[in-house]
């Protein structure tokens, strides 16, 4: 089972929560008002590892666990105690989950020049988690994420990640 991830931009967490409440937590890139937000489908590109490795490739620094800071905005209910983590009706267990990415992630991606993308992607595919992936396979995704970050920065919006199992 793979993790589905969508990255999107929105004005604030409140608008994200409102949209998710209307779709029962479904992807904000799919729905009756297709799409609710401007975004990119990025299957298996989680913020903490794979996206953070792209950010590390941009900054030419080693990856670290806190490179992309996130704030959870969905589920909107408070996180349960550890005694409720086996409950299949618990949205903290079953997802989906949405987090707001720290503006530094957005700004780092937005600052990438078009001519830098191939070199950055060549560094990114060296990540252990991407072993066997070719630059040609990931370059379009990297370009989409960079363009999304630019649009978010220009609009004064934040980047969000929707994840589901």
XYZ file of C-alpha atoms in Angstrom:
165
model
C 0.000 0.000 0.000
C 1.474 3.345 -1.020
C 1.095 6.761 0.482
C -0.757 9.291 -1.625
C 0.465 12.851 -1.302
C -0.803 16.030 -2.867
C 0.819 19.422 -2.443
C -1.306 22.523 -2.778
C -1.408 26.191 -1.938
C -3.982 28.002 0.146
C -4.385 31.329 1.895
C -4.534 29.841 5.377
C -5.237 26.757 7.452
C -8.842 27.808 8.090
C -9.676 27.670 4.379
C -8.021 24.255 4.142
C -10.038 22.901 7.082
C -13.243 24.324 5.615
C -12.602 22.603 2.278
C -11.716 19.316 3.965
C -14.866 19.412 6.075
C -16.904 19.644 2.877
C -15.147 16.619 1.346
C -14.761 14.497 4.501
C -11.016 14.932 4.265
C -10.727 13.986 0.601
C -7.939 15.366 -1.519
C -8.355 19.084 -2.158
C -7.231 18.439 -5.731
C -10.215 16.196 -6.478
C -13.878 16.815 -5.897
C -17.076 18.424 -7.098
C -15.308 21.781 -7.389
C -12.313 20.207 -9.122
C -9.836 21.250 -7.976
C -10.540 23.100 -4.746
C -6.952 24.349 -4.606
C -4.092 24.746 -7.058
C -1.772 21.814 -6.501
C 0.363 18.903 -7.628
C -0.191 15.172 -7.207
C 3.041 13.723 -5.865
C 2.489 10.093 -4.915
C 4.865 8.910 -2.167
C 6.642 12.277 -1.848
C 6.210 12.849 1.865
C 7.333 16.191 3.320
C 9.652 14.862 6.039
C 11.826 12.674 3.856
C 11.398 12.856 0.071
C 10.438 16.542 -0.224
C 13.044 17.376 2.419
C 15.658 15.591 0.311
C 14.671 17.822 -2.617
C 15.058 20.863 -0.346
C 18.452 19.524 0.777
C 19.467 19.092 -2.878
C 18.469 22.706 -3.574
C 20.397 24.007 -0.573
C 23.297 21.586 -1.153
C 23.201 20.440 2.462
C 22.746 17.028 4.063
C 19.183 15.942 4.773
C 18.028 16.129 8.379
C 14.757 15.124 9.970
C 13.663 18.696 10.762
C 14.526 20.221 7.395
C 10.868 20.729 6.419
C 8.911 21.877 9.435
C 5.200 20.995 9.396
C 2.152 21.994 11.398
C -0.798 19.606 11.315
C -4.082 21.235 10.277
C -6.152 18.063 9.667
C -7.589 16.139 11.386
C -9.105 19.197 12.980
C -9.892 17.337 16.202
C -7.315 17.282 19.001
C -4.782 14.466 18.864
C -5.883 11.498 20.955
C -4.060 9.948 23.846
C -1.933 6.897 23.165
C -4.780 4.622 24.376
C -6.885 5.521 21.286
C -4.306 4.737 18.621
C -5.855 1.343 17.792
C -9.320 2.790 17.081
C -10.123 2.377 13.374
C -12.587 5.279 13.575
C -9.883 7.616 14.825
C -8.878 10.021 12.011
C -5.429 10.385 13.578
C -4.910 6.679 12.878
C -6.665 6.311 9.531
C -6.035 9.698 7.941
C -6.047 11.581 5.765
C -3.656 14.099 7.256
C -2.859 17.627 6.109
C 0.061 19.720 7.223
C 1.110 23.270 6.532
C 4.734 23.483 5.468
C 6.975 26.123 6.952
C 7.382 29.077 4.552
C 11.092 28.278 4.253
C 10.226 25.161 2.202
C 8.037 27.240 -0.127
C 10.633 29.977 -0.470
C 13.501 27.551 -1.053
C 11.651 25.881 -3.915
C 10.347 29.169 -5.321
C 13.878 30.555 -5.547
C 15.140 27.766 -7.824
C 16.009 29.044 -11.272
C 14.727 27.109 -14.275
C 18.254 26.366 -15.472
C 19.167 24.865 -12.061
C 16.440 22.201 -12.084
C 18.329 19.411 -13.932
C 21.337 19.707 -11.604
C 19.137 19.764 -8.505
C 17.131 16.746 -9.656
C 20.388 14.891 -10.399
C 21.351 15.443 -6.741
C 17.830 14.549 -5.534
C 17.740 11.144 -7.265
C 20.870 10.168 -5.347
C 18.695 9.806 -2.227
C 18.503 6.221 -1.023
C 14.690 6.361 -1.078
C 14.756 7.229 -4.784
C 17.261 4.563 -5.813
C 16.589 3.423 -9.366
C 14.687 6.573 -10.290
C 15.949 8.474 -13.301
C 16.337 12.236 -13.536
C 13.930 12.225 -16.488
C 11.288 10.615 -14.277
C 11.494 13.159 -11.464
C 12.304 16.367 -13.307
C 8.664 17.083 -14.312
C 7.530 16.644 -10.688
C 10.310 18.880 -9.403
C 9.370 21.530 -11.966
C 5.693 21.334 -10.928
C 6.577 21.669 -7.227
C 8.843 24.638 -7.954
C 6.161 26.371 -10.019
C 3.569 25.702 -7.302
C 5.902 27.212 -4.706
C 6.415 30.281 -6.893
C 2.653 30.768 -7.309
C 2.143 30.364 -3.565
C 4.867 32.880 -2.730
C 3.589 35.394 -5.286
C 0.046 35.095 -3.876
C 1.210 35.276 -0.242
C -0.079 31.751 0.349
C 1.303 28.746 2.176
C 2.090 25.254 0.901
C 0.193 22.299 2.317
C 0.575 18.550 2.004
C -2.422 16.177 1.995
C -1.493 12.560 2.766
C -3.554 9.387 2.754
C -2.885 5.664 2.841
